[in-house]
mmCIF file of C-alpha atoms in Angstrom:
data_model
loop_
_atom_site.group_PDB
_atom_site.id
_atom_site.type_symbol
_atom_site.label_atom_id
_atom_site.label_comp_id
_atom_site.label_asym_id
_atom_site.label_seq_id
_atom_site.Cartn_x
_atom_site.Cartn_y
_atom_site.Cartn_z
ATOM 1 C CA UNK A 239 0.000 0.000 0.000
ATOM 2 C CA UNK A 240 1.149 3.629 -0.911
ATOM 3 C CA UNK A 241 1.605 5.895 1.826
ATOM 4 C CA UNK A 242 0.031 8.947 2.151
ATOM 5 C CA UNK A 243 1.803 11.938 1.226
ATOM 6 C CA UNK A 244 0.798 15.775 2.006
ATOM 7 C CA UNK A 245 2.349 18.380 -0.397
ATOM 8 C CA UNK A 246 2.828 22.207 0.844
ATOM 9 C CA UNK A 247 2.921 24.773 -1.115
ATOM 10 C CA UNK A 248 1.619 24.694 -4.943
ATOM 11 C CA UNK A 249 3.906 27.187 -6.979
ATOM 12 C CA UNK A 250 5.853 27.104 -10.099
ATOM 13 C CA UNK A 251 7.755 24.157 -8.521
ATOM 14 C CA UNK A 252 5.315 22.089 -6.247
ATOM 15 C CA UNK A 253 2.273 21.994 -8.510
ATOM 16 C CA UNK A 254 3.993 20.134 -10.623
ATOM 17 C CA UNK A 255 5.787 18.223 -8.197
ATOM 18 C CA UNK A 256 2.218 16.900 -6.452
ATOM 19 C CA UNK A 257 1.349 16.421 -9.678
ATOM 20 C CA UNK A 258 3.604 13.834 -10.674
ATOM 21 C CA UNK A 259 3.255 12.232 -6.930
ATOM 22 C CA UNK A 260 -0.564 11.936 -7.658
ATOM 23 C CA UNK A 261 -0.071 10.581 -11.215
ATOM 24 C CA UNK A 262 2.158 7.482 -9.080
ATOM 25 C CA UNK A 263 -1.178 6.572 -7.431
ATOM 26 C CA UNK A 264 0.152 8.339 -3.851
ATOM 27 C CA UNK A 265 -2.750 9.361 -1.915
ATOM 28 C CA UNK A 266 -1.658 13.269 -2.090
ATOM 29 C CA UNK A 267 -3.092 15.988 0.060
ATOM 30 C CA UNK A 268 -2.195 19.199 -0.726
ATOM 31 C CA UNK A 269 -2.187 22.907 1.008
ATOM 32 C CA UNK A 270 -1.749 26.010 -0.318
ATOM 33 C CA UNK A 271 -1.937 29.975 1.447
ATOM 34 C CA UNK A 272 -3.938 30.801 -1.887
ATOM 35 C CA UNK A 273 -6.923 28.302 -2.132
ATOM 36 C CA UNK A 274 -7.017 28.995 -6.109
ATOM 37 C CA UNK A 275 -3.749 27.470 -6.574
ATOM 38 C CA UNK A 276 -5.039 23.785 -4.487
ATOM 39 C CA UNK A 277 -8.354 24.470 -6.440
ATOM 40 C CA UNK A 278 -6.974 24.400 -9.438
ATOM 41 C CA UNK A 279 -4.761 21.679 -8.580
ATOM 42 C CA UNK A 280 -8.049 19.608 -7.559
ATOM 43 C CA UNK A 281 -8.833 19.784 -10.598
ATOM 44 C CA UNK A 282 -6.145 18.763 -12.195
ATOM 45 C CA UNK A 283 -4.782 16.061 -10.351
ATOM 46 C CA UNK A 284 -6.300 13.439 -7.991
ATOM 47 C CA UNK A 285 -5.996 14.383 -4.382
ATOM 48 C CA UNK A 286 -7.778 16.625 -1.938
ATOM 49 C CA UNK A 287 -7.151 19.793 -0.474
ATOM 50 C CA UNK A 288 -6.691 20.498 3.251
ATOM 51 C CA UNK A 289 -7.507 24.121 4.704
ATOM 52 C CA UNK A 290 -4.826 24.410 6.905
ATOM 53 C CA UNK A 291 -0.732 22.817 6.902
ATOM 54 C CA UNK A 292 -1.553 21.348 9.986
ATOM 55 C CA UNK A 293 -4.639 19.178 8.393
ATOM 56 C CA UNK A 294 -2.443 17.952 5.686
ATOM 57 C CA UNK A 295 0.177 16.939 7.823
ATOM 58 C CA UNK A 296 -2.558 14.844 10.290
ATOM 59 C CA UNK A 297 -3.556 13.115 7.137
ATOM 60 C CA UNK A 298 -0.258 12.133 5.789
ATOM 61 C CA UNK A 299 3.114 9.739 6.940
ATOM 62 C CA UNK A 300 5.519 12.509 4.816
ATOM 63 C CA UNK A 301 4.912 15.509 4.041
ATOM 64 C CA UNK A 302 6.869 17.704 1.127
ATOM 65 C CA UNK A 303 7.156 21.140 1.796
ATOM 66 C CA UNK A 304 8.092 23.505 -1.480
ATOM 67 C CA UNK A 305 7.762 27.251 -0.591
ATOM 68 C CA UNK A 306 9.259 30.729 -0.997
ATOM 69 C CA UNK A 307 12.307 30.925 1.558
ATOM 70 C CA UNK A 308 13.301 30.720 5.265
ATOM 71 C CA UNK A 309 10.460 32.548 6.636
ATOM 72 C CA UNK A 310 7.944 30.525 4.424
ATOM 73 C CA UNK A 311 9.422 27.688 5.593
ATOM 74 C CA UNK A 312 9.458 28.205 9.799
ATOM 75 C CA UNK A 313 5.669 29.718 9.405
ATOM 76 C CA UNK A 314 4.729 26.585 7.668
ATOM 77 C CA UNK A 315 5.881 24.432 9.934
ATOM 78 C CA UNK A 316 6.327 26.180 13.379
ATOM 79 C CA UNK A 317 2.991 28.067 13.313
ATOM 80 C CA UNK A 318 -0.088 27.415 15.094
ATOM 81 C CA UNK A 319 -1.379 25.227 12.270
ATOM 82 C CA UNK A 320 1.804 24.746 10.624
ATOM 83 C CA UNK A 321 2.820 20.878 9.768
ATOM 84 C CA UNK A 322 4.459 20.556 12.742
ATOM 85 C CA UNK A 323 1.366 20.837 14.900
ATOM 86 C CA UNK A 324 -0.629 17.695 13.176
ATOM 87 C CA UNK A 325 2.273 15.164 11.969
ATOM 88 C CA UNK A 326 1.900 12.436 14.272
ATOM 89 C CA UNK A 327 5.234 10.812 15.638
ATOM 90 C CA UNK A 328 7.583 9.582 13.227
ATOM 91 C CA UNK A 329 5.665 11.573 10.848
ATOM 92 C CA UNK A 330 8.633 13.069 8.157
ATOM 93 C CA UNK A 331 8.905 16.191 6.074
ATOM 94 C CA UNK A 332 11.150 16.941 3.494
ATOM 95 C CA UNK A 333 11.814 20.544 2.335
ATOM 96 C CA UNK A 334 12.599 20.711 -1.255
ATOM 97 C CA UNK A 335 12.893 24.817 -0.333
ATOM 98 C CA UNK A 336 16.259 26.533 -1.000
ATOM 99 C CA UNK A 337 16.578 27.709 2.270
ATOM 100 C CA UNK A 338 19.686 28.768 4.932
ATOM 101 C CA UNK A 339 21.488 25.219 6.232
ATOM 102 C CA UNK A 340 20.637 27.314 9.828
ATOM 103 C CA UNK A 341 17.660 27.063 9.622
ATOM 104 C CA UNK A 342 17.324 23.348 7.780
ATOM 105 C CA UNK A 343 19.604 22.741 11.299
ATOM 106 C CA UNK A 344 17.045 24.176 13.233
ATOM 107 C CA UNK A 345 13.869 22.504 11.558
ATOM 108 C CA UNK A 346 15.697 19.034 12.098
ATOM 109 C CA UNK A 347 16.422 19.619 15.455
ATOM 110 C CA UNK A 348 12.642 20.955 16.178
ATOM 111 C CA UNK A 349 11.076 18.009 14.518
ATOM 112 C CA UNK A 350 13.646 15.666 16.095
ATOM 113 C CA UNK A 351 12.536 17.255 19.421
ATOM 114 C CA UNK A 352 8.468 15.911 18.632
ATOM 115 C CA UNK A 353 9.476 12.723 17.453
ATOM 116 C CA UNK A 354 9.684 13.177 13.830
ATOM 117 C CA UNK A 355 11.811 13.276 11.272
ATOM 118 C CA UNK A 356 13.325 16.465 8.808
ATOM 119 C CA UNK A 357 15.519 16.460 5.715
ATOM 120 C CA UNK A 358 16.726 19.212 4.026
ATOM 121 C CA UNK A 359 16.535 18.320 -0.254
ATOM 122 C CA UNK A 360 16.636 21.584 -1.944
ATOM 123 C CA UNK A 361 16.094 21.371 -5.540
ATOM 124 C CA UNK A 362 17.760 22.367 -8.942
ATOM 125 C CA UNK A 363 16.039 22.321 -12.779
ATOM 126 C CA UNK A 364 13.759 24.840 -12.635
ATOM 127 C CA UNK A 365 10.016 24.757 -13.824
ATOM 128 C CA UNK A 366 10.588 22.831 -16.401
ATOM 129 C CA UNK A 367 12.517 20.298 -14.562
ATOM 130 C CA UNK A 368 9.751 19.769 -12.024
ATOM 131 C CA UNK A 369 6.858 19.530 -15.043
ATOM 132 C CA UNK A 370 9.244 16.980 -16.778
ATOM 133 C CA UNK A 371 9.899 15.107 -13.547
ATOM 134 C CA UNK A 372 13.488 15.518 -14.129
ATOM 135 C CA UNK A 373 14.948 17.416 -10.718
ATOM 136 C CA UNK A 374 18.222 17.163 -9.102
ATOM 137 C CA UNK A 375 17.501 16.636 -5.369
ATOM 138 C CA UNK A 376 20.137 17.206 -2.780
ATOM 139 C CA UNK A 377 19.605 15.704 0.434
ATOM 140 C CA UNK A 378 20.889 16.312 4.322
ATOM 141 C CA UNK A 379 19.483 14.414 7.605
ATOM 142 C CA UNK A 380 18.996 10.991 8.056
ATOM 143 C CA UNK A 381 20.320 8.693 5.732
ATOM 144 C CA UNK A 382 17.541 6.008 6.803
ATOM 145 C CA UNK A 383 14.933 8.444 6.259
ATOM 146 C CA UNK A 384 16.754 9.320 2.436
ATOM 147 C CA UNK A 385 16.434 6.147 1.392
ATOM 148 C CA UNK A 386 12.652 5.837 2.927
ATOM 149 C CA UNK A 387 11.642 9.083 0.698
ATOM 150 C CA UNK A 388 13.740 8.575 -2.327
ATOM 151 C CA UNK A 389 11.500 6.203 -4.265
ATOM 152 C CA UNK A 390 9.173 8.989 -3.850
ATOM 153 C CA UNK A 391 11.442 11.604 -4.542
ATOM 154 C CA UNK A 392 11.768 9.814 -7.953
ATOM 155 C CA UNK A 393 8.095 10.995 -8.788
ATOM 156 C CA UNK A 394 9.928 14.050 -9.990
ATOM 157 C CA UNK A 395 13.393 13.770 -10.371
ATOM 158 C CA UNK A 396 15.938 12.850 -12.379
ATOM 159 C CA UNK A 397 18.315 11.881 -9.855
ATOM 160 C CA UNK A 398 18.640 12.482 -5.923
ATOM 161 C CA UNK A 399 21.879 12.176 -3.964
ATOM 162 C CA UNK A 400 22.059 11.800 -0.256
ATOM 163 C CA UNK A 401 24.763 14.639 0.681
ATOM 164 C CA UNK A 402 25.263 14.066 4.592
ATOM 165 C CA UNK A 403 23.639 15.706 8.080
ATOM 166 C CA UNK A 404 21.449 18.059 8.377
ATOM 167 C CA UNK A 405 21.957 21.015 6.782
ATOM 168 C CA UNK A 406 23.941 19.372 4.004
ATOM 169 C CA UNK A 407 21.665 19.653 1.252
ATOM 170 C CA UNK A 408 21.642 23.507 1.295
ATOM 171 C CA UNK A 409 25.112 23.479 1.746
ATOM 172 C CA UNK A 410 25.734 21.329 -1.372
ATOM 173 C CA UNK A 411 23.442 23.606 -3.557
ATOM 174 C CA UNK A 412 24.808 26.599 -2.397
ATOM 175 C CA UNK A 413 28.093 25.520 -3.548
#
């Protein structure tokens, strides 16, 4: 059985992204600030939409998070019904984000402290690497977890390396 995946934030890069994790027959739940982005999605794709982060997160065993920067990425998460407020224990989110290694530090450590689990895999390609499915996925945390989300990873990428410890996979892409 597939496992149920949640998918945060629905721009240039993560619509597409869901997208190809729907068309893979993954049970995809999917939030969005703007509800005409999921909306549009929802029709697009099969899934459903959840009105908050938090409700995705409660009905999903990883969720991807794809948003704007560092700030995007703590309010998503950290906020009152940010992910990290409904993912149940052992519950894992990757952030395909290009954010600060700091802060991908920080988010590991702050879902390590609830039980769950955080990897930092910013992306490379651009839009038209995540419409063909064809990213480049850099990856820091867990190397257990890596290998748990790479098959799904491959949904939309071309190829995913596992880079090191948290904080890694910004590193690498920054370099």
């Amino acid at each position: 059985m597939k496992q149920k995946v949640a998918f945060i934030g629905l721009g240039v890069m993560g619509y597409p992204m869901a997208g190809h994790l729907a068309n893979a027959g993954y049970t995809v739940v999917v939030f969005n600030r703007s509800l005409e982005k999921a909306d549009k999605w929802s029709k697009t794709y099969p899934g459903t939409i959840a009105k908050t982060a938090a409700e995705a997160a409660r009905a999903s065993d990883i969720v991807f998070v794809c948003v704007g920067n560092d700030e995007d990425v703590q309010s998503v998460l950290c906020s009152e019904h940010g992910v990290l407020s409904g993912l149940a224990p052992e519950g894992i989110v990757v952030d395909h984000t290009t954010t600060s290694a700091t802060l991908a530090v920080a988010m590991h450590e702050h879902s390590k402290k609830i039980g769950c689990f955080f990897l930092d895999a910013p992306v490379s390609g651009g839009e038209v690497g995540a419409q063909k499915g064809a990213l480049t996925i850099m990856a820091g945390g867990s190397e257990k977890i890596y290998h748990r989300v790479e098959p799904l990873m491959a949904c939309y990428s071309r190829h995913s390396e596992y880079m090191g410890p948290p904080g890694y996979g910004q590193l690498t892409k920054m370099v």
